[in-house]
mmCIF file of C-alpha atoms in Angstrom:
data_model
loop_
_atom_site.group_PDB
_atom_site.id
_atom_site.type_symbol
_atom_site.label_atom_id
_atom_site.label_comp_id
_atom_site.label_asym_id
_atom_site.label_seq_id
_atom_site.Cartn_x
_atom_site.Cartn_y
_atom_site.Cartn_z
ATOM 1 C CA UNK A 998 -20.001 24.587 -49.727
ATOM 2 C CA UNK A 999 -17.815 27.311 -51.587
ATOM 3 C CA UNK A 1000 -17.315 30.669 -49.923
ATOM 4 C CA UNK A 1001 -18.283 33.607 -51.714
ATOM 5 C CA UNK A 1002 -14.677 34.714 -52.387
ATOM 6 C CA UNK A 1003 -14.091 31.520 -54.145
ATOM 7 C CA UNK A 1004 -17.394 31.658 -56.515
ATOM 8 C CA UNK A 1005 -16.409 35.559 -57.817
ATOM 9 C CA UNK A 1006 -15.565 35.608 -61.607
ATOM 10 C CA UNK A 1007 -11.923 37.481 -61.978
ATOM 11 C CA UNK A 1008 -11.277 40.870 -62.280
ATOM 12 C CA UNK A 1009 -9.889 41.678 -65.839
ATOM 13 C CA UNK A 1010 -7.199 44.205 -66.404
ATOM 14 C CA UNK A 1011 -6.871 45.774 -69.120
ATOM 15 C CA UNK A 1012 -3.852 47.842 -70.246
ATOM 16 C CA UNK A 1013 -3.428 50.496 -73.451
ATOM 17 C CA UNK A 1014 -0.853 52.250 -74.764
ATOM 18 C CA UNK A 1015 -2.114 54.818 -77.428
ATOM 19 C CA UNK A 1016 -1.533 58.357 -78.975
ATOM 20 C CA UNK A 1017 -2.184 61.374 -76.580
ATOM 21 C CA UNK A 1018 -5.154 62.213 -78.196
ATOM 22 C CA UNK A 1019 -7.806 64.234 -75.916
ATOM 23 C CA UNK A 1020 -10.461 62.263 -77.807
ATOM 24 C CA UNK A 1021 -8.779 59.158 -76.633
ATOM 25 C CA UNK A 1022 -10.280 58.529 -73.369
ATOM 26 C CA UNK A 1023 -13.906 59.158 -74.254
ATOM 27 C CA UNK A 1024 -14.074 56.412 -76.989
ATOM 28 C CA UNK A 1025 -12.398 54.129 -74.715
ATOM 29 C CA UNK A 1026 -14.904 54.691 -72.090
ATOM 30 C CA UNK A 1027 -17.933 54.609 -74.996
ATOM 31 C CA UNK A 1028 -17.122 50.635 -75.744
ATOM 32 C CA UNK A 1029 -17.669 50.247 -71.341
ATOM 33 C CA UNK A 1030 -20.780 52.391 -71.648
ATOM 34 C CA UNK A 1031 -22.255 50.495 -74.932
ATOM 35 C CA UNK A 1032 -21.931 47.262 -73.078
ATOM 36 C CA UNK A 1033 -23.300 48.702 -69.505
ATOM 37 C CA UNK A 1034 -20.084 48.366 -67.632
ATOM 38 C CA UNK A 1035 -18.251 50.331 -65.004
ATOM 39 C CA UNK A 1036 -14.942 49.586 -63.787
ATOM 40 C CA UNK A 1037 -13.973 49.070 -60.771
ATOM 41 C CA UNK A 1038 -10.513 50.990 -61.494
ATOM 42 C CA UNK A 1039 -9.365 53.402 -64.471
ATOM 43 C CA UNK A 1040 -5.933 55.206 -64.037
ATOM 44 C CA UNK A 1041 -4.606 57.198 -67.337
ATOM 45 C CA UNK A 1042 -0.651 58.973 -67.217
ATOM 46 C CA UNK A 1043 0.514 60.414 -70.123
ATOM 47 C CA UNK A 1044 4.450 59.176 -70.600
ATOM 48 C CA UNK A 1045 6.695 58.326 -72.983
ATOM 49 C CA UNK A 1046 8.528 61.193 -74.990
ATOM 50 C CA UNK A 1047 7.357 64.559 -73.259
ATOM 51 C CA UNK A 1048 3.539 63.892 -73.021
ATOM 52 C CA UNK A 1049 3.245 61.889 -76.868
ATOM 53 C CA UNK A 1050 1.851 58.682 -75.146
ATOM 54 C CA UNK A 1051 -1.309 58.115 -72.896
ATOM 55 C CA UNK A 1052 -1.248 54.531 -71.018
ATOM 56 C CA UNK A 1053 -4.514 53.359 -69.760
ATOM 57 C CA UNK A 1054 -5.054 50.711 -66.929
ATOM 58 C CA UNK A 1055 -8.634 49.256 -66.466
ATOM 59 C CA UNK A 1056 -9.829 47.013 -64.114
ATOM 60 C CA UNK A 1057 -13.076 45.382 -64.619
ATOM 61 C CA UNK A 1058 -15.320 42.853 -62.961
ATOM 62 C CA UNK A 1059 -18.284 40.765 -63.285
ATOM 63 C CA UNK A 1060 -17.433 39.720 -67.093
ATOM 64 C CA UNK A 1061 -16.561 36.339 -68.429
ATOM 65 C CA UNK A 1062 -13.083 35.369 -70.110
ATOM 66 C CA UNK A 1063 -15.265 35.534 -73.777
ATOM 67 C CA UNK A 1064 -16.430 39.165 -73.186
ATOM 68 C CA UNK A 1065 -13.024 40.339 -71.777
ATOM 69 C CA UNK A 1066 -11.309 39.022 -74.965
ATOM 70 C CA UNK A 1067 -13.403 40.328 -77.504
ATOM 71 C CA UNK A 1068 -13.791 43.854 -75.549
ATOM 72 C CA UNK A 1069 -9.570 44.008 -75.749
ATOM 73 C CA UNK A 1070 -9.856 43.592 -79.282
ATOM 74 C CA UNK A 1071 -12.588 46.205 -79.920
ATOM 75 C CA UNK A 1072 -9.848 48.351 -77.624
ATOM 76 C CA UNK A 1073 -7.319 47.185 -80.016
ATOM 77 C CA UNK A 1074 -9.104 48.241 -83.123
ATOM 78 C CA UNK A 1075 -9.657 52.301 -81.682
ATOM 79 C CA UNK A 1076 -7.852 54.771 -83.576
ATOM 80 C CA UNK A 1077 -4.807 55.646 -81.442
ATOM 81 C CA UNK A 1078 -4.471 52.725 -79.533
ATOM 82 C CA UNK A 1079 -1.192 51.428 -80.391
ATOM 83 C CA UNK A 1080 -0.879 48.227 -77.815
ATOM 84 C CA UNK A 1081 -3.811 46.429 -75.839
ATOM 85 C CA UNK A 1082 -2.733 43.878 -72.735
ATOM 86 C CA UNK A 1083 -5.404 41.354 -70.948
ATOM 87 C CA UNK A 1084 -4.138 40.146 -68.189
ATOM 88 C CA UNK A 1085 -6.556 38.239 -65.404
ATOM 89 C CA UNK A 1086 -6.974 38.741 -61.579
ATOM 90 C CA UNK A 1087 -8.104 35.996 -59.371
ATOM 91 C CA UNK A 1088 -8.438 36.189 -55.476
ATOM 92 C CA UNK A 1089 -6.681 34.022 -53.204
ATOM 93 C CA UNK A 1090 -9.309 31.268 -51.859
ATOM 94 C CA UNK A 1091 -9.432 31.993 -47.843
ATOM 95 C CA UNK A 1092 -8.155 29.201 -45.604
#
């Protein structure tokens, strides 16, 4: 029988580049809240020239490869959000 490990859906990671906008970060985190979610990671740095870019890295589980995709391209489609990555995480199956 499959181990548990094996069985877990991927963790999604999802990674923004956007405007350093202080109203940024809570309507990223609204689209999460709408659909009931809570990551399991969220790190935010501003960059680029002297503090003129934010970059967002989420990392969220227990959602399928359909929900992932069209939740990057809600991302994609927030005002300020300049670049959205999906990228997928799988875990190693134990020997």
């Amino acid at each position: 029988s499959p181990r548990a490990a094996d069985t877990r859906r991927p963790t999604y990671c999802f990674a923004l580049t956007a405007a350093a906008d202080p109203g940024l970060l809570p309507r990223v985190m609204q689209q999460l809240a709408r659909r009931n979610l809570v990551p399991s990671q969220w790190h935010s740095a501003l960059g680029g020239p002297p503090g003129e870019e934010l970059a967002i890295d989420i990392q969220l589980e227990g959602v399928g490869a359909a929900e992932a995709e069209r939740l990057a391209g809600i991302f994609r489609q927030i005002v300020g959000v300049t670049w959205c990555g999906l990228s997928e995480k799988r875990f190693a199956r134990r020997a």
